[in-house]
Coordinates of C-alpha atoms in Angstrom, one line a residue:
M4 CA -7.5 -15.5 -77.4
A5 CA -4.5 -13.4 -79.2
E6 CA -7.1 -10.3 -79.9
S7 CA -5.9 -11.0 -83.7
Q8 CA -7.9 -13.9 -84.1
S9 CA -10.8 -13.9 -86.1
T10 CA -13.8 -16.6 -85.3
N11 CA -16.6 -17.0 -87.0
L12 CA -19.4 -19.3 -84.6
S13 CA -21.9 -21.4 -86.0
P14 CA -25.2 -20.6 -86.1
I15 CA -25.9 -23.0 -83.0
E16 CA -22.4 -21.4 -81.4
V17 CA -24.4 -18.0 -82.2
Q18 CA -27.5 -19.3 -80.5
D19 CA -25.4 -20.2 -77.2
V20 CA -23.4 -17.1 -76.8
E21 CA -24.4 -14.6 -73.9
F22 CA -23.6 -11.5 -73.5
H23 CA -21.7 -10.2 -70.2
T24 CA -21.1 -7.0 -69.5
D25 CA -18.9 -7.6 -66.2
T26 CA -17.0 -10.8 -67.3
Q27 CA -13.5 -11.7 -68.2
P28 CA -13.4 -12.8 -72.2
Y29 CA -14.0 -16.2 -72.5
S30 CA -11.2 -18.8 -73.3
P31 CA -11.6 -20.6 -76.9
S32 CA -12.3 -23.5 -75.6
S33 CA -15.8 -23.5 -74.1
I34 CA -16.4 -23.1 -77.6
L35 CA -15.8 -26.4 -78.1
S36 CA -17.9 -27.8 -74.6
N37 CA -21.5 -27.7 -74.3
E38 CA -20.9 -24.9 -72.1
P39 CA -22.2 -21.4 -73.0
I40 CA -19.8 -19.5 -73.9
K41 CA -19.5 -16.3 -72.1
L42 CA -18.5 -13.1 -73.7
D43 CA -17.2 -9.8 -72.3
I44 CA -19.2 -8.0 -74.7
E45 CA -16.5 -5.0 -74.9
H46 CA -14.2 -8.2 -76.0
A47 CA -16.4 -9.5 -78.6
V48 CA -15.2 -10.2 -81.4
V49 CA -15.6 -8.4 -84.5
E50 CA -14.6 -8.2 -88.3
D51 CA -11.9 -5.2 -88.9
D52 CA -11.3 -4.4 -85.0
P53 CA -10.9 -0.4 -84.4
R54 CA -9.4 -0.7 -81.6
L55 CA -6.9 -2.7 -83.4
W56 CA -6.0 0.0 -86.2
S57 CA -2.7 1.9 -86.2
N58 CA -2.3 4.0 -83.7
T59 CA -2.1 7.3 -87.1
K60 CA -5.9 5.7 -88.1
K61 CA -6.7 6.3 -84.1
T62 CA -4.7 9.0 -83.7
A63 CA -7.0 10.7 -86.7
I64 CA -10.2 10.1 -85.2
L65 CA -9.4 11.8 -81.8
F66 CA -8.1 14.2 -84.1
I67 CA -11.5 14.9 -86.3
I68 CA -13.9 14.1 -82.8
S69 CA -12.0 16.8 -81.3
G70 CA -12.3 19.2 -84.1
A71 CA -16.3 18.7 -84.3
S72 CA -16.5 18.9 -80.4
M73 CA -15.0 22.1 -80.7
F74 CA -17.1 23.5 -83.3
A75 CA -19.9 22.2 -80.8
G76 CA -19.0 25.1 -77.1
L77 CA -17.7 26.9 -79.9
A78 CA -21.4 27.4 -80.6
A79 CA -23.1 27.6 -77.5
N80 CA -21.2 30.9 -76.1
I81 CA -19.6 32.4 -79.6
Q82 CA -23.2 34.8 -79.6
N83 CA -22.6 36.6 -76.8
P84 CA -20.9 39.1 -77.5
A85 CA -23.0 39.9 -80.7
N86 CA -26.6 40.4 -78.4
A87 CA -25.7 44.0 -78.3
E88 CA -26.0 44.2 -82.0
I89 CA -28.1 41.8 -82.1
E90 CA -30.7 43.1 -79.9
Q91 CA -30.1 46.1 -81.7
Q92 CA -31.0 45.2 -85.8
L93 CA -33.7 42.8 -84.8
H94 CA -35.6 44.6 -82.3
A95 CA -35.6 41.7 -79.5
S96 CA -35.1 42.6 -76.1
S97 CA -33.0 41.5 -73.7
G98 CA -35.3 38.2 -72.2
D99 CA -35.5 37.0 -76.0
I100 CA -31.6 36.8 -76.1
S101 CA -31.7 35.2 -73.0
L102 CA -34.5 32.3 -74.0
S103 CA -31.9 31.7 -77.7
L104 CA -28.8 31.0 -74.8
S105 CA -30.7 29.1 -72.3
L106 CA -32.9 27.2 -74.8
F107 CA -29.8 26.2 -77.2
I108 CA -27.7 24.9 -73.9
L109 CA -30.9 22.8 -73.2
I110 CA -31.8 20.9 -76.1
Q111 CA -27.9 20.7 -76.7
G112 CA -27.7 18.5 -74.1
N113 CA -30.4 16.3 -73.9
F114 CA -31.3 16.2 -78.2
P115 CA -28.3 13.4 -77.9
V116 CA -30.8 10.7 -76.5
I117 CA -32.6 11.2 -79.9
W118 CA -28.5 10.9 -81.7
S119 CA -27.4 7.7 -79.9
A120 CA -30.6 5.6 -80.7
I121 CA -29.9 6.3 -84.6
G122 CA -25.7 5.3 -83.2
E123 CA -26.1 2.4 -81.8
I124 CA -28.4 1.3 -85.2
K125 CA -26.7 2.7 -87.7
G126 CA -23.5 3.4 -86.6
R127 CA -21.4 6.9 -85.9
K128 CA -20.3 7.9 -89.2
L129 CA -24.4 8.3 -90.5
V130 CA -25.1 10.2 -87.5
Y131 CA -21.9 12.4 -87.6
L132 CA -22.8 13.9 -91.2
L133 CA -26.5 14.0 -90.5
S134 CA -26.3 16.4 -87.3
T135 CA -22.9 18.3 -89.1
A136 CA -25.2 19.3 -92.3
L137 CA -27.9 19.7 -89.2
F138 CA -25.7 22.5 -87.7
I139 CA -24.9 23.9 -90.9
I140 CA -28.3 24.9 -92.3
G141 CA -29.2 26.3 -88.9
S142 CA -26.4 28.4 -89.0
A143 CA -26.7 29.4 -92.4
I144 CA -30.6 30.5 -91.7
V145 CA -29.5 32.2 -88.7
A146 CA -26.8 34.6 -90.7
M147 CA -30.0 35.6 -92.7
S148 CA -32.1 36.2 -90.3
K149 CA -34.8 39.3 -90.0
T150 CA -36.4 38.2 -86.7
I151 CA -35.6 37.4 -83.4
G152 CA -38.4 34.5 -84.0
L153 CA -36.2 32.7 -86.1
V154 CA -33.4 33.8 -84.3
I155 CA -34.1 31.5 -81.8
G156 CA -35.8 28.7 -83.8
M157 CA -32.6 28.3 -85.7
R158 CA -30.2 28.6 -82.6
I159 CA -32.3 25.4 -81.7
V160 CA -31.8 23.6 -84.9
Q161 CA -28.4 24.2 -84.2
A162 CA -28.4 22.7 -80.7
S163 CA -29.5 19.6 -82.0
G164 CA -26.7 19.0 -85.1
S165 CA -24.4 20.5 -82.9
S166 CA -25.3 17.8 -79.8
A167 CA -24.2 14.0 -81.4
V168 CA -21.0 15.0 -80.9
F169 CA -21.1 14.4 -77.3
A170 CA -23.0 11.4 -77.0
M171 CA -20.9 9.9 -80.2
G172 CA -17.7 10.9 -79.6
A173 CA -17.0 8.8 -76.1
A174 CA -18.5 6.6 -77.3
T175 CA -16.2 6.4 -80.4
L176 CA -13.1 6.5 -78.2
A177 CA -14.8 3.7 -76.6
D178 CA -14.7 1.9 -79.4
I179 CA -10.9 2.2 -80.5
Y180 CA -9.7 2.2 -77.0
E181 CA -9.5 -0.2 -74.2
P182 CA -10.2 0.9 -71.1
H183 CA -6.9 1.1 -69.8
Q184 CA -6.2 4.0 -72.4
R185 CA -9.8 6.0 -71.8
G186 CA -9.4 8.6 -69.6
T187 CA -6.3 9.7 -71.0
M188 CA -7.7 9.8 -74.6
M189 CA -11.0 11.4 -72.8
G190 CA -8.6 14.2 -71.7
V191 CA -7.9 14.8 -74.6
Y192 CA -11.1 14.7 -76.2
Y193 CA -12.5 16.7 -74.0
S194 CA -9.9 19.6 -74.1
A195 CA -11.5 20.8 -77.5
P196 CA -15.1 21.6 -76.3
L197 CA -13.9 22.9 -73.0
L198 CA -12.6 25.7 -75.4
G199 CA -15.9 27.2 -76.2
P200 CA -16.4 29.6 -73.5
S201 CA -13.1 30.9 -73.6
L202 CA -12.3 31.0 -77.4
G203 CA -16.6 32.1 -78.5
P204 CA -16.4 35.3 -76.6
I205 CA -13.0 36.2 -78.9
F206 CA -14.0 35.1 -82.2
G207 CA -17.2 36.5 -81.6
G208 CA -15.9 40.0 -80.8
A209 CA -13.5 40.4 -83.0
L210 CA -15.9 38.2 -86.1
T211 CA -18.6 41.4 -84.4
Q212 CA -16.4 44.1 -84.5
G213 CA -14.8 43.5 -87.8
F214 CA -18.1 42.9 -89.5
S215 CA -21.1 42.3 -88.1
W216 CA -22.7 40.0 -86.8
R217 CA -23.5 38.0 -89.2
A218 CA -20.6 37.2 -89.4
V219 CA -20.1 35.2 -86.1
F220 CA -22.7 32.4 -87.3
W221 CA -21.2 32.6 -91.4
F222 CA -17.6 31.3 -89.5
L223 CA -19.7 28.6 -87.6
V224 CA -20.7 27.4 -91.5
I225 CA -17.5 27.2 -92.4
W226 CA -15.9 25.9 -90.1
G227 CA -19.1 23.1 -90.0
G228 CA -18.4 22.9 -93.6
I229 CA -15.0 21.6 -93.0
I230 CA -16.0 18.9 -89.7
F231 CA -18.8 17.7 -92.6
L232 CA -15.9 17.1 -95.4
A233 CA -13.8 15.2 -92.3
F234 CA -15.9 13.1 -91.3
L235 CA -17.5 11.8 -95.4
F236 CA -13.6 11.5 -96.3
L237 CA -11.4 10.8 -93.6
F238 CA -13.9 8.9 -90.7
K239 CA -13.7 5.6 -90.9
D240 CA -16.9 4.1 -88.2
T241 CA -15.7 2.8 -85.8
F242 CA -19.2 1.4 -85.0
R243 CA -19.6 -2.6 -84.5
K244 CA -22.6 -4.0 -83.7
E245 CA -21.5 -7.0 -82.0
R246 CA -19.9 -4.6 -79.2
S247 CA -23.7 -3.2 -79.1
V248 CA -26.3 -4.3 -76.0
T249 CA -28.5 -2.0 -77.7
Y250 CA -27.9 -3.7 -81.3
Q251 CA -27.8 -7.4 -79.4
N252 CA -31.1 -6.8 -77.2
V253 CA -33.3 -6.0 -80.5
L254 CA -31.3 -9.0 -83.0
N255 CA -31.9 -11.1 -79.9
S256 CA -35.6 -10.3 -80.5
R257 CA -36.5 -10.9 -83.8
L258 CA -34.0 -14.3 -84.0
G259 CA -36.2 -15.6 -80.7
E260 CA -39.5 -14.5 -83.3
Q261 CA -37.9 -16.4 -85.7
Q262 CA -37.0 -19.6 -83.6
S263 CA -40.7 -19.8 -82.1
S264 CA -41.8 -20.2 -85.2
E265 CA -39.9 -22.5 -87.1
A266 CA -41.1 -24.8 -84.0
K267 CA -44.2 -24.8 -83.7
D268 CA -44.2 -25.2 -87.8
E269 CA -42.2 -28.4 -86.9
S270 CA -45.0 -29.4 -84.3
Q271 CA -47.7 -29.1 -86.7
N272 CA -45.8 -31.4 -88.6
I273 CA -45.7 -33.7 -86.2
S274 CA -49.2 -33.7 -85.1
K275 CA -50.1 -34.0 -89.0
S276 CA -48.0 -37.2 -89.8
E277 CA -49.4 -38.6 -85.8
V278 CA -53.2 -38.1 -87.2
G279 CA -51.9 -40.0 -90.5
G280 CA -50.5 -43.1 -88.5
E281 CA -47.4 -42.1 -89.2
N282 CA -46.1 -42.4 -86.3
Q283 CA -42.5 -41.2 -86.9
T284 CA -40.2 -41.1 -83.7
T285 CA -36.5 -39.8 -83.1
S286 CA -33.5 -40.4 -81.2
K287 CA -34.5 -36.5 -79.5
D288 CA -37.1 -35.1 -78.2
I289 CA -38.1 -31.1 -80.4
E290 CA -37.8 -29.8 -77.4
A291 CA -34.3 -31.0 -76.5
Q292 CA -33.0 -30.2 -80.1
R293 CA -31.8 -26.9 -81.5
T294 CA -33.2 -24.5 -84.7
V295 CA -30.2 -24.9 -86.8
I296 CA -30.9 -20.9 -88.2
P297 CA -28.3 -20.4 -91.3
A298 CA -25.7 -17.5 -91.2
S299 CA -27.4 -15.9 -94.3
A300 CA -30.5 -15.2 -92.1
I301 CA -28.6 -14.1 -89.4
K302 CA -27.0 -11.6 -91.1
D303 CA -30.0 -11.3 -93.4
I304 CA -31.7 -9.7 -90.6
K305 CA -31.9 -5.9 -91.1
L306 CA -32.8 -3.5 -88.1
S307 CA -34.2 0.3 -88.4
I308 CA -35.0 2.9 -86.5
A309 CA -38.1 1.5 -86.0
D310 CA -36.4 -1.2 -84.2
V311 CA -34.9 1.0 -81.3
N312 CA -36.5 2.9 -78.5
P313 CA -34.3 5.0 -77.7
L314 CA -36.4 5.5 -73.9
P315 CA -35.8 1.6 -72.5
A316 CA -31.7 2.1 -72.9
Y317 CA -32.0 5.8 -70.5
L318 CA -34.1 4.2 -68.1
S319 CA -31.8 1.6 -68.4
V320 CA -28.8 3.8 -66.8
V321 CA -30.1 6.6 -65.2
G322 CA -31.6 3.3 -62.8
R323 CA -28.6 2.2 -62.5
K324 CA -27.4 2.9 -59.0
N325 CA -24.3 3.4 -58.8
N326 CA -25.1 5.9 -62.3
V327 CA -27.2 8.6 -60.4
P328 CA -25.2 10.2 -58.3
I329 CA -21.5 10.7 -60.7
L330 CA -24.9 11.7 -63.5
I331 CA -26.0 14.7 -60.9
A332 CA -23.1 16.0 -60.0
S333 CA -21.6 16.1 -63.4
G334 CA -24.5 18.2 -64.0
F335 CA -23.7 20.4 -60.9
T336 CA -20.2 20.3 -62.8
L337 CA -21.3 21.6 -65.8
G338 CA -23.7 24.0 -63.9
L339 CA -20.9 25.9 -62.5
T340 CA -18.6 26.1 -65.4
F341 CA -21.9 27.7 -67.3
S342 CA -22.6 30.0 -64.2
I343 CA -19.1 31.1 -64.4
A344 CA -18.8 31.8 -67.9
Y345 CA -21.8 33.6 -68.1
T346 CA -21.8 36.2 -65.0
S347 CA -18.1 36.4 -65.7
A348 CA -18.6 38.2 -68.5
R349 CA -21.0 40.8 -66.6
T350 CA -18.9 41.5 -63.8
L351 CA -15.3 42.5 -65.8
S352 CA -17.9 44.0 -68.5
M353 CA -19.5 46.1 -65.3
Y354 CA -16.8 46.5 -62.9
Y355 CA -14.0 46.0 -64.8
H356 CA -14.8 48.5 -68.2
Y357 CA -14.3 45.2 -70.8
D358 CA -15.2 44.8 -74.2
A359 CA -16.0 42.1 -76.0
L360 CA -12.6 41.2 -76.6
M361 CA -10.4 41.4 -73.8
T362 CA -13.1 39.6 -71.7
G363 CA -12.7 37.1 -73.8
L364 CA -9.1 37.2 -73.3
V365 CA -9.3 36.7 -70.3
L366 CA -12.3 34.1 -70.0
L367 CA -9.2 32.3 -71.9
A368 CA -7.4 32.0 -68.0
F369 CA -10.7 29.6 -67.5
G370 CA -10.1 27.9 -71.0
V371 CA -6.1 27.0 -70.5
G372 CA -7.2 25.7 -67.1
S373 CA -9.8 23.6 -68.1
V374 CA -7.9 21.5 -71.3
T375 CA -4.8 21.2 -68.9
G376 CA -6.7 20.2 -65.9
S377 CA -8.8 17.8 -68.8
I378 CA -5.5 16.1 -69.7
L379 CA -3.4 15.5 -67.0
G380 CA -7.0 14.0 -64.9
G381 CA -7.6 12.0 -67.8
R382 CA -3.9 10.4 -67.8
W383 CA -3.6 10.3 -63.8
S384 CA -7.3 8.2 -64.2
D385 CA -5.3 5.9 -66.8
R386 CA -1.6 5.6 -63.8
T387 CA -4.5 5.4 -61.1
L388 CA -6.1 2.7 -62.7
T389 CA -3.5 0.9 -63.7
R390 CA -1.9 0.7 -60.1
L391 CA -5.1 -0.1 -58.0
K392 CA -5.4 -3.2 -61.1
A393 CA -2.1 -4.1 -60.0
A394 CA -2.8 -4.2 -56.5
N395 CA -5.7 -6.5 -56.7
G396 CA -4.4 -9.5 -57.9
G397 CA -4.4 -8.1 -62.1
I398 CA -8.3 -7.4 -61.4
S399 CA -9.6 -3.6 -62.4
F400 CA -13.6 -2.6 -62.1
P401 CA -14.2 0.8 -62.9
E402 CA -15.1 2.7 -59.9
M403 CA -11.0 2.2 -59.2
R404 CA -11.2 5.3 -62.1
L405 CA -13.6 7.1 -58.8
E406 CA -9.8 7.0 -56.5
S407 CA -8.1 9.7 -58.6
T408 CA -10.4 11.8 -58.5
K409 CA -9.8 13.0 -54.5
I410 CA -6.6 15.2 -55.2
A411 CA -8.5 17.9 -56.4
M412 CA -11.4 17.3 -53.9
L413 CA -10.1 19.2 -51.3
W414 CA -8.9 22.1 -53.3
L415 CA -12.3 22.8 -55.9
P416 CA -14.7 24.0 -52.9
L417 CA -11.8 26.0 -52.3
S418 CA -11.3 27.9 -55.3
V419 CA -14.7 28.6 -55.9
I420 CA -14.7 31.3 -52.5
G421 CA -11.3 32.6 -53.7
Y422 CA -13.2 33.7 -56.8
A423 CA -16.4 34.8 -54.9
W424 CA -14.4 37.0 -53.1
V425 CA -12.0 38.2 -55.4
C426 CA -14.6 38.5 -57.6
Q427 CA -16.6 40.6 -54.3
E428 CA -14.1 43.2 -53.9
Q429 CA -12.8 43.5 -57.0
V430 CA -9.3 43.0 -56.6
N431 CA -6.1 43.1 -59.9
I432 CA -7.8 41.6 -62.6
A433 CA -4.8 38.7 -62.1
A434 CA -6.2 37.3 -58.9
V435 CA -9.5 36.9 -61.1
C436 CA -7.5 34.9 -64.0
V437 CA -5.6 32.2 -61.4
M438 CA -9.2 31.8 -59.5
L439 CA -10.9 31.1 -63.2
F440 CA -7.8 28.7 -64.1
L441 CA -7.7 27.0 -61.1
I442 CA -11.7 26.3 -61.0
G443 CA -10.8 25.6 -65.4
F444 CA -8.0 23.0 -63.9
L445 CA -9.8 20.8 -61.0
T446 CA -13.8 21.4 -62.8
A447 CA -12.0 19.2 -65.3
W448 CA -9.7 17.1 -63.6
I449 CA -12.9 15.9 -61.9
Y450 CA -15.6 15.6 -64.8
T451 CA -12.9 14.3 -67.3
I452 CA -12.6 11.3 -64.3
T453 CA -16.4 10.7 -64.4
L454 CA -17.4 10.4 -68.1
A455 CA -14.2 8.8 -67.7
Y456 CA -16.4 6.1 -65.3
I457 CA -19.4 6.4 -67.1
V458 CA -18.3 4.9 -69.9
D459 CA -16.6 2.1 -68.0
A460 CA -19.4 0.9 -66.1
N461 CA -22.1 1.3 -68.6
T462 CA -20.6 -1.9 -71.1
G463 CA -21.7 -1.6 -74.3
R464 CA -24.0 0.9 -74.4
S465 CA -21.2 3.9 -73.9
S466 CA -23.4 6.1 -76.0
M467 CA -26.3 6.2 -74.6
A468 CA -25.1 6.8 -71.1
V469 CA -22.8 9.0 -72.6
A470 CA -26.1 10.5 -74.6
A471 CA -27.9 10.4 -70.8
N472 CA -24.7 12.4 -69.1
S473 CA -25.7 15.2 -71.5
S474 CA -29.1 15.0 -71.0
V475 CA -28.7 15.7 -66.8
R476 CA -25.7 18.4 -68.2
G477 CA -28.2 20.2 -69.8
L478 CA -31.5 20.3 -67.6
F479 CA -28.3 21.1 -65.3
A480 CA -27.2 24.0 -67.5
F481 CA -30.3 25.4 -68.6
V482 CA -31.1 25.7 -64.9
A483 CA -28.0 27.6 -63.7
A484 CA -28.3 29.9 -67.0
E485 CA -32.0 30.8 -66.1
I486 CA -31.3 31.8 -62.3
A487 CA -27.2 32.8 -62.5
V488 CA -27.9 36.4 -63.2
P489 CA -30.8 37.6 -60.5
L490 CA -28.9 35.7 -57.7
Q491 CA -26.1 37.8 -59.6
D492 CA -28.1 41.0 -58.7
T493 CA -29.3 39.5 -55.8
I494 CA -26.5 38.5 -53.6
G495 CA -23.5 40.1 -55.5
D496 CA -20.5 37.4 -56.9
G497 CA -19.5 36.6 -53.3
G498 CA -22.8 34.9 -52.3
L499 CA -23.0 33.0 -55.5
Y500 CA -20.3 31.8 -55.9
T501 CA -20.6 30.9 -52.0
I502 CA -23.4 29.1 -52.6
W503 CA -21.5 27.0 -55.1
A504 CA -18.9 26.2 -53.7
G505 CA -21.4 24.0 -51.4
V506 CA -22.8 21.9 -54.2
M507 CA -19.3 20.9 -55.0
V508 CA -18.8 19.4 -51.5
V509 CA -22.1 18.1 -52.6
V510 CA -21.0 16.8 -55.5
E511 CA -17.5 15.1 -54.1
C512 CA -19.3 13.2 -51.4
M513 CA -21.7 12.0 -54.5
I514 CA -18.1 10.8 -56.0
L515 CA -17.1 9.4 -52.9
L516 CA -20.5 7.6 -52.5
V517 CA -19.8 6.2 -55.5
L518 CA -16.0 4.7 -55.0
Y519 CA -16.7 2.6 -52.0
K520 CA -20.4 1.7 -53.3
G521 CA -20.9 1.8 -56.8
R522 CA -19.2 -1.0 -57.7
K523 CA -21.7 -3.5 -55.4
W524 CA -24.9 -0.9 -56.5
R525 CA -23.9 -1.9 -60.6
E526 CA -23.0 -5.5 -59.9
A527 CA -27.0 -5.6 -58.8
S528 CA -27.8 -3.8 -61.2
V529 CA -26.7 -5.6 -63.5
E530 CA -28.1 -9.1 -61.9
R531 CA -31.5 -7.7 -62.2
E532 CA -31.1 -6.7 -65.8
K533 CA -30.7 -10.0 -67.2
Q534 CA -32.9 -11.9 -64.3
T535 CA -35.6 -9.8 -66.1
K536 CA -34.8 -10.4 -70.0

């Protein structure tokens, strides 16, 4: 069936539809037979299919969510150049400042689970608007704060508001792009928040030096307002309930309750007629007949947030054996990048005597490397997927995409070791910039590919899969932020990042394990989930 065609199933046919996450698109001829229709839920027929929108509309959506993710990335790091002034004016300790940063990253990583549950029922646009409004409010109150306690509290509000785009952004791209296009688009999208660790110190340093630390947060208020207006007037919701496993599970539960109730009423009516001497019979028994639910009744079923508990969907994602190693690998990768962004600023300040602005300019090498790796890694993964699909007789599966990570695996641990001892020996700043660029490039290359895999391998629950990924990354980043400075002070950059190089070897082994074993694990998980329904 051409993708541009639209088919409306009757209520009887709706009951016969079986949603599958790992099957090929169904054949229209199955509608005319008595066999259940097996739908690939990603290609379920919907009205105004987002995947059939024009490239111009898709690009506009990509631009908007990239802008939103950029301010989410900026918000975590833009405070750093202002920390000294905040300590002085609000009579805060370095521990208070560290707590505000680590709590921000922890909440930003874990709150997407809540936003994902809302997005799978009420759609993407409402989540974007609510979260952006929350971010604006939090930023404005931080800018007016008189105590460090209020700053910490409102930074948590900021984090919860800025976190939604990390779950919804990748899910939105999954709504509008086919799997063979996602690697490239994920690379473009993810390049925006990767600029945060680099642009944050530059903007924060310039605003703090030119005005005050409060100007940093008023800047975030203005940027958040622009993004809010873009979502309000330019963004069209891409969510379609027919393609959401979460929505369909709740809807099927509702329909099952309705059918059971009607069947029970019908059985009681038959029993009464037999007692009254009217032994009426029909050509088919009751169990053989399918209850007809009017189409209007299906359309009238309205689901609310109370209908969805995010925990089962979250556990379903983290319970899949193929997901766990990728989630852990993703967490360690962010832990490394967050540790570098945090400790390199101290290294440049203490040993190279750079101010906030110069530090930001050096860290720009890390950001440029990250953006380049994200874009090129995404494109390379799409090409790899297309090539392997052709070699496999036109049949693809998500694990094929992970093959494209191999090209970066040899160089990442070596680059981390190089950075470790370049900083330890305090060599020329050009060498530091080169190592920062390489680490940014290689970590972004691998992460973009694994993010696309997480979306592809969790069809119908893309937003929850990305939320679970964000949750694990937030936890790892929180730990990395808490231990980075003590370890740097104890064993130096050389010891700290030699350990991180060893961790990256373990990360790469996890990815290779999923590459070779993941398909079997994933298919077993899908079958197990079907049997438990």
